[in-house]
XYZ file of N, CA, C and O in Angstrom:
668
model
N 0.842 -1.184 0.000
C 0.000 0.000 0.000
C 0.886 1.245 0.000
O 1.991 1.232 0.536
N 0.354 2.301 -0.589
C 1.074 3.568 -0.617
C 0.051 4.699 -0.600
O -1.051 4.568 -1.147
N 0.417 5.804 0.065
C -0.427 7.002 0.060
C 0.147 7.970 -0.955
O 1.354 8.183 -1.018
N -0.741 8.552 -1.752
C -0.319 9.539 -2.743
C -1.405 10.612 -2.800
O -2.538 10.340 -3.206
N -1.057 11.820 -2.356
C -2.045 12.891 -2.310
C -3.158 12.539 -1.345
O -2.917 12.130 -0.213
N -4.382 12.660 -1.817
C -5.552 12.390 -0.985
C -6.008 10.935 -1.047
O -7.080 10.603 -0.535
N -5.204 10.084 -1.680
C -5.635 8.708 -1.913
C -4.624 7.683 -1.416
O -3.429 7.950 -1.326
N -5.129 6.524 -1.134
C -4.304 5.365 -0.838
C -4.479 4.363 -1.958
O -5.547 4.281 -2.585
N -3.434 3.615 -2.239
C -3.468 2.594 -3.283
C -3.037 1.274 -2.674
O -1.984 1.194 -2.021
N -3.850 0.249 -2.860
C -3.632 -1.054 -2.248
C -3.510 -2.115 -3.322
O -4.315 -2.153 -4.253
N -2.515 -2.992 -3.182
C -2.412 -4.127 -4.105
C -3.032 -5.342 -3.420
O -2.560 -5.782 -2.382
N -4.121 -5.826 -3.992
C -4.811 -6.998 -3.462
C -4.368 -8.191 -4.305
O -5.006 -8.543 -5.298
N -3.252 -8.783 -3.887
C -2.566 -9.791 -4.679
C -3.475 -10.920 -5.137
O -3.603 -11.179 -6.328
N -4.084 -11.613 -4.223
C -4.889 -12.778 -4.597
C -6.226 -12.404 -5.223
O -6.908 -13.263 -5.768
N -6.595 -11.143 -5.162
C -7.828 -10.677 -5.804
C -7.551 -10.059 -7.170
O -8.482 -9.568 -7.824
N -6.272 -10.025 -7.575
C -5.885 -9.477 -8.882
C -6.393 -8.048 -9.080
O -6.899 -7.696 -10.137
N -6.216 -7.214 -8.047
C -6.802 -5.884 -8.095
C -5.898 -4.836 -7.439
O -5.343 -5.075 -6.378
N -5.813 -3.685 -8.083
C -5.241 -2.484 -7.492
C -6.434 -1.611 -7.094
O -7.308 -1.339 -7.926
N -6.491 -1.203 -5.829
C -7.636 -0.450 -5.323
C -7.183 0.959 -4.923
O -6.150 1.140 -4.290
N -8.014 1.939 -5.281
C -7.809 3.336 -4.901
C -8.859 3.675 -3.843
O -10.059 3.454 -4.061
N -8.402 4.181 -2.684
C -9.321 4.553 -1.607
C -9.046 5.997 -1.194
O -7.958 6.520 -1.411
N -10.040 6.617 -0.584
C -9.871 7.937 0.004
C -8.969 7.772 1.220
O -9.239 6.941 2.086
N -7.897 8.553 1.303
C -6.927 8.390 2.389
C -7.480 8.844 3.736
O -6.963 8.439 4.776
N -8.525 9.650 3.757
C -9.088 10.128 5.012
C -10.007 9.099 5.664
O -9.866 8.788 6.834
N -10.929 8.549 4.888
C -11.910 7.632 5.463
C -11.829 6.206 4.896
O -12.620 5.352 5.261
N -10.889 5.981 3.991
C -10.649 4.663 3.386
C -11.832 4.159 2.561
O -11.965 2.978 2.301
N -12.692 5.050 2.120
C -13.803 4.646 1.266
C -13.302 4.369 -0.144
O -12.440 5.070 -0.669
N -13.879 3.346 -0.744
C -13.523 2.920 -2.089
C -13.750 4.047 -3.092
O -14.789 4.707 -3.068
N -12.777 4.241 -3.989
C -12.887 5.234 -5.062
C -12.907 4.576 -6.435
O -13.702 4.933 -7.284
N -11.985 3.602 -6.650
C -11.849 3.001 -7.975
C -10.987 1.751 -7.857
O -10.339 1.528 -6.823
N -10.961 0.956 -8.916
C -10.086 -0.218 -8.928
C -9.654 -0.532 -10.353
O -10.274 -0.085 -11.320
N -8.579 -1.283 -10.444
C -8.028 -1.709 -11.727
C -7.651 -3.172 -11.609
O -6.977 -3.573 -10.652
N -8.070 -3.960 -12.570
C -7.713 -5.372 -12.588
C -6.279 -5.525 -13.084
O -5.937 -5.078 -14.188
N -5.427 -6.127 -12.247
C -4.033 -6.423 -12.593
C -3.731 -7.840 -12.120
O -4.201 -8.250 -11.052
N -2.916 -8.588 -12.854
C -2.622 -9.967 -12.452
C -1.625 -10.043 -11.299
O -0.471 -9.684 -11.444
N -2.091 -10.465 -10.141
C -1.267 -10.679 -8.954
C -0.357 -9.483 -8.643
O 0.872 -9.608 -8.609
N -0.937 -8.299 -8.385
C -0.106 -7.125 -8.074
C 0.641 -7.310 -6.761
O 0.115 -7.891 -5.820
N 1.875 -6.812 -6.699
C 2.715 -6.981 -5.519
C 3.014 -5.650 -4.837
O 2.444 -5.313 -3.837
N 3.947 -4.881 -5.380
C 4.422 -3.650 -4.722
C 4.061 -2.427 -5.554
O 3.939 -2.506 -6.781
N 3.950 -1.291 -4.861
C 3.582 -0.025 -5.490
C 4.588 1.043 -5.076
O 4.930 1.152 -3.900
N 5.049 1.838 -6.036
C 5.938 2.975 -5.781
C 5.368 4.179 -6.524
O 4.870 4.040 -7.645
N 5.453 5.357 -5.916
C 5.047 6.600 -6.570
C 6.287 7.265 -7.147
O 7.301 7.407 -6.465
N 6.219 7.691 -8.405
C 7.351 8.330 -9.072
C 7.312 9.844 -8.862
O 6.292 10.404 -8.447
N 8.417 10.501 -9.193
C 8.490 11.954 -9.019
C 7.555 12.703 -9.958
O 7.201 13.845 -9.691
N 7.130 12.056 -11.061
C 6.170 12.697 -11.961
C 4.741 12.202 -11.711
O 3.879 12.277 -12.580
N 4.518 11.692 -10.506
C 3.182 11.334 -10.020
C 2.518 10.174 -10.758
O 1.312 10.199 -11.014
N 3.285 9.156 -11.077
C 2.732 7.911 -11.604
C 2.921 6.815 -10.553
O 3.731 6.953 -9.640
N 2.192 5.739 -10.715
C 2.383 4.560 -9.882
C 3.139 3.517 -10.679
O 2.852 3.305 -11.862
N 4.119 2.883 -10.046
C 4.771 1.706 -10.608
C 4.284 0.516 -9.797
O 4.370 0.532 -8.565
N 3.774 -0.506 -10.470
C 3.235 -1.674 -9.791
C 3.872 -2.930 -10.377
O 3.805 -3.162 -11.592
N 4.518 -3.721 -9.512
C 5.062 -5.007 -9.958
C 3.963 -6.055 -9.856
O 3.173 -6.048 -8.903
N 3.898 -6.926 -10.854
C 2.868 -7.973 -10.891
C 3.495 -9.299 -11.269
O 4.333 -9.370 -12.172
N 3.059 -10.344 -10.599
C 3.580 -11.677 -10.881
C 3.049 -12.246 -12.187
O 3.681 -13.112 -12.764
N 1.904 -11.870 -12.646
C 1.228 -12.395 -13.832
C 0.699 -13.806 -13.614
O -0.412 -14.109 -13.960
N 1.516 -14.725 -13.097
C 1.109 -16.099 -12.764
C 2.160 -16.656 -11.814
O 3.318 -16.239 -11.838
N 1.758 -17.599 -10.970
C 2.710 -18.203 -10.037
C 3.779 -18.978 -10.819
O 3.460 -19.760 -11.697
N 5.062 -18.704 -10.491
C 6.168 -19.409 -11.127
C 6.450 -18.967 -12.548
O 7.105 -19.679 -13.303
N 5.977 -17.784 -12.939
C 6.180 -17.300 -14.312
C 6.805 -15.908 -14.280
O 6.879 -15.264 -13.239
N 7.246 -15.450 -15.449
C 7.746 -14.092 -15.557
C 6.603 -13.118 -15.324
O 5.439 -13.430 -15.582
N 6.941 -11.942 -14.819
C 5.932 -10.950 -14.504
C 6.126 -9.671 -15.281
O 6.871 -9.625 -16.261
N 5.466 -8.615 -14.817
C 5.533 -7.322 -15.497
C 5.591 -6.182 -14.485
O 5.213 -6.329 -13.323
N 6.043 -5.045 -14.983
C 5.979 -3.783 -14.266
C 5.024 -2.892 -15.039
O 5.131 -2.778 -16.269
N 4.075 -2.266 -14.324
C 3.097 -1.392 -14.946
C 3.308 0.040 -14.488
O 3.579 0.288 -13.316
N 3.169 0.981 -15.425
C 3.161 2.410 -15.131
C 1.712 2.867 -15.236
O 1.077 2.705 -16.286
N 1.185 3.420 -14.133
C -0.238 3.704 -14.045
C -0.473 5.168 -13.679
O 0.194 5.716 -12.799
N -1.435 5.778 -14.358
C -1.879 7.128 -14.016
C -2.811 7.009 -12.807
O -3.865 6.370 -12.900
N -2.458 7.600 -11.661
C -3.272 7.427 -10.459
C -4.612 8.160 -10.485
O -5.502 7.828 -9.717
N -4.772 9.137 -11.379
C -6.028 9.883 -11.406
C -7.183 9.035 -11.925
O -8.292 9.097 -11.404
N -6.925 8.224 -12.964
C -7.992 7.416 -13.553
C -7.656 5.923 -13.601
O -8.383 5.142 -14.212
N -6.542 5.534 -12.988
C -6.073 4.149 -12.952
C -5.928 3.534 -14.340
O -6.219 2.366 -14.552
N -5.436 4.316 -15.289
C -5.181 3.783 -16.627
C -3.728 3.325 -16.730
O -2.815 3.959 -16.193
N -3.516 2.220 -17.424
C -2.176 1.700 -17.660
C -1.568 2.482 -18.819
O -2.100 2.487 -19.927
N -0.425 3.146 -18.555
C 0.239 3.926 -19.587
C 1.348 3.151 -20.274
O 1.680 3.422 -21.419
N 1.933 2.169 -19.550
C 3.004 1.361 -20.140
C 3.183 0.105 -19.293
O 2.788 0.072 -18.119
N 3.770 -0.899 -19.901
C 4.145 -2.111 -19.159
C 5.379 -2.705 -19.806
O 5.657 -2.460 -20.984
N 6.113 -3.472 -19.005
C 7.323 -4.110 -19.505
C 7.455 -5.473 -18.828
O 7.159 -5.613 -17.637
N 7.874 -6.468 -19.594
C 8.084 -7.810 -19.045
C 9.368 -7.854 -18.238
O 10.381 -7.266 -18.633
N 9.306 -8.586 -17.116
C 10.446 -8.702 -16.205
C 10.789 -10.171 -16.014
O 10.321 -11.031 -16.756
N 11.573 -10.458 -14.985
C 11.926 -11.827 -14.644
C 10.809 -12.514 -13.878
O 9.681 -12.028 -13.804
N 11.157 -13.647 -13.272
C 10.166 -14.457 -12.577
C 9.837 -13.890 -11.193
O 10.721 -13.614 -10.404
N 8.542 -13.712 -10.941
C 8.014 -13.236 -9.662
C 8.615 -11.892 -9.225
O 9.227 -11.767 -8.161
N 8.428 -10.827 -10.024
C 8.941 -9.509 -9.638
C 8.250 -9.004 -8.382
O 7.072 -9.268 -8.157
N 9.012 -8.271 -7.578
C 8.473 -7.861 -6.292
C 8.856 -6.421 -5.979
O 8.330 -5.498 -6.557
N 9.797 -6.195 -5.076
C 10.135 -4.853 -4.602
C 10.733 -3.992 -5.707
O 11.435 -4.483 -6.593
N 10.459 -2.673 -5.605
C 10.827 -1.695 -6.629
C 11.594 -0.549 -5.984
O 11.219 -0.085 -4.908
N 12.635 -0.070 -6.659
C 13.333 1.156 -6.246
C 13.609 1.987 -7.490
O 13.830 1.452 -8.575
N 13.623 3.296 -7.307
C 13.858 4.233 -8.405
C 14.977 5.168 -7.994
O 14.897 5.805 -6.940
N 16.037 5.254 -8.813
C 17.163 6.120 -8.450
C 16.981 7.530 -9.009
O 15.988 7.830 -9.678
N 17.960 8.398 -8.745
C 17.891 9.798 -9.176
C 18.038 9.976 -10.680
O 17.783 11.057 -11.208
N 18.474 8.931 -11.384
C 18.648 8.996 -12.835
C 17.464 8.397 -13.577
O 17.570 8.078 -14.756
N 16.333 8.223 -12.882
C 15.139 7.619 -13.471
C 15.361 6.199 -13.959
O 14.815 5.783 -14.975
N 16.185 5.475 -13.226
C 16.366 4.053 -13.485
C 15.599 3.288 -12.415
O 15.694 3.597 -11.229
N 14.839 2.307 -12.858
C 14.013 1.497 -11.963
C 14.721 0.161 -11.742
O 15.232 -0.443 -12.688
N 14.715 -0.305 -10.509
C 15.279 -1.608 -10.149
C 14.159 -2.446 -9.537
O 13.511 -2.011 -8.591
N 13.931 -3.630 -10.104
C 12.892 -4.525 -9.595
C 13.531 -5.875 -9.296
O 14.147 -6.487 -10.185
N 13.399 -6.342 -8.054
C 13.932 -7.666 -7.715
C 12.953 -8.732 -8.183
O 11.735 -8.588 -8.038
N 13.493 -9.776 -8.779
C 12.705 -10.911 -9.256
C 13.005 -12.089 -8.342
O 14.033 -12.763 -8.487
N 12.103 -12.330 -7.387
C 12.377 -13.328 -6.359
C 12.409 -14.750 -6.904
O 13.019 -15.626 -6.305
N 11.800 -14.997 -8.033
C 11.742 -16.350 -8.574
C 12.952 -16.795 -9.352
O 13.169 -17.999 -9.530
N 13.764 -15.859 -9.841
C 14.958 -16.259 -10.597
C 16.229 -15.565 -10.124
O 17.246 -15.577 -10.817
N 16.183 -14.960 -8.940
C 17.363 -14.364 -8.299
C 18.052 -13.319 -9.170
O 19.272 -13.282 -9.286
N 17.230 -12.460 -9.779
C 17.776 -11.395 -10.614
C 17.152 -10.052 -10.234
O 16.169 -9.990 -9.492
N 17.751 -9.000 -10.788
C 17.197 -7.659 -10.705
C 17.018 -7.173 -12.140
O 17.956 -7.207 -12.934
N 15.806 -6.755 -12.464
C 15.556 -6.146 -13.768
C 15.823 -4.650 -13.642
O 15.316 -3.996 -12.726
N 16.620 -4.122 -14.563
C 16.925 -2.695 -14.607
C 16.119 -2.105 -15.761
O 16.234 -2.560 -16.905
N 15.285 -1.112 -15.454
C 14.360 -0.549 -16.433
C 14.609 0.947 -16.559
O 14.678 1.653 -15.547
N 14.732 1.427 -17.795
C 14.821 2.862 -18.047
C 13.410 3.439 -17.953
O 12.505 2.994 -18.672
N 13.212 4.410 -17.066
C 11.872 4.953 -16.851
C 11.328 5.658 -18.091
O 10.151 5.540 -18.419
N 12.174 6.373 -18.798
C 11.714 7.152 -19.947
C 11.209 6.261 -21.074
O 10.107 6.455 -21.584
N 12.005 5.266 -21.455
C 11.591 4.363 -22.540
C 10.726 3.212 -22.044
O 10.066 2.546 -22.828
N 10.751 2.968 -20.756
C 10.067 1.855 -20.098
C 10.454 0.519 -20.739
O 9.608 -0.324 -21.044
N 11.765 0.352 -20.916
C 12.333 -0.882 -21.458
C 13.383 -1.423 -20.503
O 14.080 -0.645 -19.837
N 13.507 -2.747 -20.449
C 14.560 -3.369 -19.644
C 15.895 -3.104 -20.324
O 16.053 -3.384 -21.513
N 16.852 -2.561 -19.571
C 18.183 -2.283 -20.116
C 19.221 -3.287 -19.644
O 20.287 -3.391 -20.229
N 18.901 -4.015 -18.564
C 19.858 -4.984 -18.038
C 19.122 -5.926 -17.085
O 18.113 -5.548 -16.482
N 19.629 -7.129 -16.969
C 19.165 -8.079 -15.966
C 20.397 -8.577 -15.228
O 21.320 -9.104 -15.853
N 20.428 -8.369 -13.920
C 21.606 -8.651 -13.110
C 21.336 -9.796 -12.149
O 20.278 -9.832 -11.513
N 22.279 -10.710 -12.022
C 22.149 -11.812 -11.074
C 22.578 -11.346 -9.683
O 23.603 -10.687 -9.525
N 21.771 -11.720 -8.688
C 22.076 -11.425 -7.284
C 21.887 -12.711 -6.490
O 21.789 -13.789 -7.067
N 21.826 -12.622 -5.168
C 21.670 -13.804 -4.332
C 20.301 -14.445 -4.477
O 19.374 -13.863 -5.043
N 20.169 -15.664 -3.953
C 18.908 -16.399 -4.028
C 17.797 -15.689 -3.262
O 18.012 -15.181 -2.170
N 16.617 -15.664 -3.850
C 15.412 -15.100 -3.233
C 15.565 -13.626 -2.835
O 15.408 -13.269 -1.672
N 15.853 -12.743 -3.783
C 15.948 -11.323 -3.434
C 14.620 -10.834 -2.856
O 13.550 -11.147 -3.381
N 14.724 -10.103 -1.750
C 13.513 -9.729 -1.017
C 13.451 -8.249 -0.675
O 12.543 -7.824 0.049
N 14.378 -7.462 -1.169
C 14.342 -6.033 -0.902
C 15.339 -5.301 -1.776
O 16.333 -5.883 -2.215
N 15.061 -4.025 -2.041
C 15.961 -3.200 -2.841
C 15.826 -1.763 -2.362
O 14.734 -1.311 -2.023
N 16.976 -1.067 -2.280
C 16.984 0.326 -1.834
C 18.088 1.074 -2.564
O 19.108 0.491 -2.934
N 17.879 2.365 -2.749
C 18.866 3.236 -3.389
C 19.457 4.144 -2.329
O 18.730 4.768 -1.555
N 20.793 4.229 -2.291
C 21.476 5.073 -1.313
C 21.501 6.526 -1.785
O 21.140 6.837 -2.921
N 21.976 7.407 -0.922
C 22.091 8.829 -1.270
C 23.127 9.064 -2.358
O 23.125 10.108 -2.995
N 24.013 8.076 -2.594
C 25.008 8.191 -3.672
C 24.579 7.440 -4.930
O 25.368 7.254 -5.841
N 23.309 7.028 -4.977
C 22.710 6.315 -6.112
C 23.217 4.890 -6.280
O 23.011 4.283 -7.328
N 23.878 4.343 -5.265
C 24.199 2.915 -5.286
C 22.926 2.169 -4.906
O 22.103 2.662 -4.144
N 22.779 0.973 -5.448
C 21.588 0.174 -5.198
C 21.997 -1.035 -4.368
O 22.991 -1.705 -4.673
N 21.232 -1.314 -3.322
C 21.506 -2.456 -2.451
C 20.339 -3.435 -2.523
O 19.172 -3.029 -2.433
N 20.688 -4.718 -2.689
C 19.679 -5.769 -2.799
C 19.894 -6.773 -1.673
O 20.990 -7.328 -1.528
N 18.854 -6.984 -0.886
C 18.876 -7.998 0.158
C 18.278 -9.275 -0.408
O 17.195 -9.250 -0.996
N 18.987 -10.387 -0.252
C 18.480 -11.684 -0.683
C 18.445 -12.617 0.521
O 19.390 -12.669 1.303
N 17.364 -13.361 0.648
C 17.178 -14.239 1.804
C 17.988 -15.522 1.729
O 18.168 -16.188 2.732
N 18.460 -15.918 0.562
C 19.126 -17.201 0.397
C 18.105 -18.306 0.218
O 16.904 -18.092 0.359
N 18.576 -19.480 -0.121
C 17.677 -20.625 -0.281
C 17.368 -21.215 1.085
O 18.243 -21.352 1.932
N 16.127 -21.597 1.270
C 15.683 -22.255 2.486
C 15.798 -23.770 2.314
O 15.917 -24.261 1.189
N 15.734 -24.506 3.393
C 15.892 -25.962 3.349
C 14.888 -26.622 2.406
O 15.226 -27.569 1.694
N 13.672 -26.118 2.364
C 12.649 -26.715 1.505
C 12.928 -26.473 0.019
O 12.298 -27.078 -0.833
N 13.885 -25.579 -0.291
C 14.237 -25.285 -1.676
C 15.461 -26.073 -2.139
O 15.938 -25.858 -3.239
N 15.972 -26.956 -1.322
C 17.179 -27.705 -1.669
C 18.310 -27.303 -0.746
O 18.109 -27.096 0.443
N 19.499 -27.196 -1.286
C 20.666 -26.829 -0.487
C 20.514 -25.403 0.044
O 20.243 -24.476 -0.716
N 20.680 -25.230 1.341
C 20.562 -23.922 1.982
C 21.732 -23.038 1.543
O 22.871 -23.486 1.474
N 21.430 -21.775 1.223
C 22.477 -20.802 0.885
C 22.360 -19.608 1.820
O 21.317 -19.373 2.425
N 23.433 -18.836 1.933
C 23.474 -17.678 2.818
C 22.570 -16.556 2.330
O 22.343 -16.394 1.127
N 22.092 -15.767 3.273
C 21.471 -14.490 2.946
C 22.598 -13.543 2.532
O 23.728 -13.670 3.005
N 22.302 -12.617 1.628
C 23.347 -11.720 1.108
C 22.819 -10.303 0.937
O 21.618 -10.080 0.840
N 23.775 -9.382 0.893
C 23.505 -8.029 0.424
C 24.458 -7.784 -0.739
O 25.677 -7.937 -0.605
N 23.883 -7.456 -1.896
C 24.662 -7.112 -3.073
C 24.535 -5.618 -3.343
O 23.482 -5.030 -3.093
N 25.603 -5.044 -3.851
C 25.623 -3.630 -4.216
C 25.714 -3.534 -5.738
O 26.523 -4.230 -6.358
N 24.883 -2.677 -6.321
C 24.920 -2.433 -7.761
C 25.389 -1.004 -7.977
O 24.768 -0.055 -7.499
N 26.498 -0.856 -8.682
C 27.037 0.455 -9.017
C 27.339 0.471 -10.511
O 28.128 -0.339 -10.994
N 26.696 1.370 -11.231
C 26.913 1.492 -12.681
C 26.781 0.153 -13.397
O 27.570 -0.162 -14.282
N 25.811 -0.648 -13.009
C 25.562 -1.924 -13.677
C 26.441 -3.070 -13.221
O 26.312 -4.183 -13.711
N 27.354 -2.809 -12.283
C 28.231 -3.859 -11.764
C 27.720 -4.332 -10.407
O 27.393 -3.521 -9.541
N 27.678 -5.656 -10.221
C 27.174 -6.246 -8.987
C 28.346 -6.750 -8.161
O 29.223 -7.449 -8.665
N 28.361 -6.390 -6.873
C 29.397 -6.901 -5.966
C 28.729 -7.390 -4.683
O 27.721 -6.837 -4.246
N 29.302 -8.437 -4.102
C 28.804 -8.968 -2.843
C 29.340 -8.102 -1.715
O 30.536 -7.912 -1.579
N 28.418 -7.548 -0.908
C 28.818 -6.684 0.199
C 28.890 -7.472 1.505
O 29.738 -7.196 2.342
N 27.968 -8.408 1.686
C 27.931 -9.156 2.950
C 27.109 -10.435 2.754
O 26.165 -10.468 1.982
N 27.515 -11.473 3.467
C 26.690 -12.686 3.517
C 26.743 -13.238 4.933
O 27.716 -13.048 5.655
N 25.673 -13.886 5.327
C 25.631 -14.481 6.656
C 24.631 -15.614 6.669
O 23.816 -15.781 5.840
């Protein structure tokens, strides 16, 4: 969920719906059907970015949405099970794909994938630092997924990935 202006936006994952509510009283305003929506980010030009799984165990998409009328302005295909989103000062979008241990790098202006970077198993978070470095937290593989692997933090600088920490 995210608040933007006088409205709140909620991703109802299993209901395949993005919902717009009044931020004061939480009354329903509008909705948009999206396949398995996950995370929502507001951009500096007042759009919503929404990551969607599309289907369990499949590649997903990132949607650019006008929050005033909930219209889809653009979409781009990503890796498997896209989730958390970060946007840097250069209008580059980073989306972690938890299903294939990658980060999709998307140019905001063209709304095209410019790079796909490998990170640790099960990436579960992404953040941009004040110096525009990108940090990705990965949970590692759990016992039920086969051989257990360490949780990691990877740093992305100018398209280069380096391991910062594992435990």
